[in-house]
Amino acid sequence: MPLTEQFDVSDNRTLDEVVNWLMRSGYIPSFCTACYREGRTGDRFMSLCKSGQIQNCCHPNALMTLTEFLLDYASEDTRAIGEAMIEREIGNIPKEKVQQIVRERLVKIEAGDRDFRF
């Protein structure tokens, strides 16, 4: 009987395994919900996108939420990969002032604070 499924839809990997794989593949896993919580939806969100300013929100938020995951849930291997990625990626945030704020917040996250967002 021929196979009728296009692909297997079950994925038995843990979240740590998926995050590790994404980072090894060059992607930044993001746990960010800041735009929704800040009310940046619809036209407000689109204006940030069209102006390019979303990079000063999304990129920093992705790095900060990834840091929270790494500290709270990640294996040692995933954490090491993530910390190296975050250090590299901070330099890709367009505004230097935002880079500085992210670095300050990462120290606070390391100390136990949570839920920072741009």
Coordinates of C-alpha atoms in Angstrom, one line a residue:
M1 CA 0.0 0.0 0.0
P2 CA 1.5 3.4 -0.9
L3 CA 2.3 6.0 1.7
T4 CA -0.3 8.7 1.7
E5 CA 1.3 11.1 4.2
Q6 CA 3.6 13.8 2.8
F7 CA 5.7 13.8 6.0
D8 CA 5.6 12.8 9.6
V9 CA 4.0 15.4 11.7
S10 CA 5.2 14.1 15.0
D11 CA 8.4 15.6 16.5
N12 CA 9.6 14.0 19.6
R13 CA 12.5 16.3 20.3
T14 CA 12.6 18.3 23.5
L15 CA 12.4 22.1 23.4
D16 CA 16.1 22.2 24.3
E17 CA 16.9 19.9 21.3
V18 CA 14.9 22.1 18.9
V19 CA 16.5 25.4 20.3
N20 CA 19.9 23.8 20.0
W21 CA 19.3 22.7 16.4
L22 CA 17.9 26.1 15.4
M23 CA 21.0 27.9 16.8
R24 CA 23.4 25.4 15.2
S25 CA 21.5 26.2 11.9
G26 CA 22.2 29.9 12.4
Y27 CA 18.7 31.0 13.6
I28 CA 17.9 33.0 16.7
P29 CA 15.0 31.3 18.6
S30 CA 12.7 33.9 20.1
F31 CA 10.2 33.6 22.9
C32 CA 9.1 37.2 22.5
T33 CA 5.6 38.3 23.0
A34 CA 6.4 42.0 23.5
C35 CA 4.6 43.5 20.5
Y36 CA 1.4 41.8 21.5
R37 CA 1.8 42.8 25.1
E38 CA 2.7 46.4 24.2
G39 CA -0.2 46.7 21.8
R40 CA 2.0 46.9 18.7
T41 CA -0.4 45.3 16.3
G42 CA -1.9 46.2 13.0
D43 CA -1.0 49.6 11.7
R44 CA 1.3 50.3 14.7
F45 CA 3.3 47.2 14.0
M46 CA 3.4 47.8 10.3
S47 CA 4.7 51.4 10.7
L48 CA 7.7 50.0 12.7
C49 CA 8.3 47.4 10.0
K50 CA 8.1 49.8 7.1
S51 CA 10.5 52.2 8.8
G52 CA 12.9 49.5 9.7
Q53 CA 12.7 50.3 13.4
I54 CA 11.4 46.9 14.2
Q55 CA 15.0 45.7 14.2
N56 CA 15.5 47.8 17.3
C57 CA 12.6 45.9 19.0
C58 CA 12.6 42.4 17.6
H59 CA 16.3 41.6 17.6
P60 CA 16.9 42.8 21.2
N61 CA 13.7 41.1 22.5
A62 CA 14.7 37.9 20.8
L63 CA 18.1 38.0 22.5
M64 CA 16.7 38.8 25.9
T65 CA 14.0 36.1 25.8
L66 CA 16.5 33.6 24.5
T67 CA 18.8 34.5 27.5
E68 CA 15.9 33.8 29.9
F69 CA 15.3 30.4 28.3
L70 CA 19.0 29.5 28.4
L71 CA 19.3 30.4 32.1
D72 CA 16.1 28.8 33.2
Y73 CA 15.7 25.7 31.0
A74 CA 18.6 24.9 28.7
S75 CA 21.2 22.1 28.9
E76 CA 24.9 23.1 29.2
D77 CA 25.5 22.6 25.5
T78 CA 22.5 24.6 24.4
R79 CA 23.4 27.4 26.8
A80 CA 27.0 27.6 25.6
I81 CA 25.9 27.8 22.0
G82 CA 23.3 30.4 22.8
E83 CA 25.6 32.6 24.9
A84 CA 28.1 32.7 22.0
M85 CA 25.3 33.5 19.5
I86 CA 23.9 36.3 21.7
E87 CA 27.3 37.9 22.1
R88 CA 27.8 37.9 18.3
E89 CA 24.2 39.1 17.6
I90 CA 24.3 42.1 20.0
G91 CA 26.5 43.8 17.5
N92 CA 23.9 43.4 14.8
I93 CA 21.4 45.6 16.6
P94 CA 21.3 48.8 14.5
K95 CA 21.3 51.4 17.3
E96 CA 24.3 51.5 19.6
K97 CA 22.2 52.8 22.5
V98 CA 19.9 49.8 22.2
Q99 CA 23.0 47.5 22.2
Q100 CA 24.1 49.1 25.4
I101 CA 20.6 48.8 27.0
V102 CA 20.5 45.1 26.0
R103 CA 23.9 44.5 27.6
E104 CA 22.7 46.1 30.8
R105 CA 19.5 44.1 30.8
L106 CA 21.3 40.8 30.1
V107 CA 23.3 41.4 33.4
K108 CA 19.9 41.9 35.2
I109 CA 18.5 38.8 33.6
E110 CA 21.6 36.8 34.8
A111 CA 20.8 38.2 38.3
G112 CA 17.2 36.9 38.1
D113 CA 15.2 39.7 36.7
R114 CA 12.8 38.8 33.9
D115 CA 10.3 40.3 31.4
F116 CA 12.3 43.1 29.8
R117 CA 11.1 44.3 26.5
F118 CA 11.4 47.1 23.9

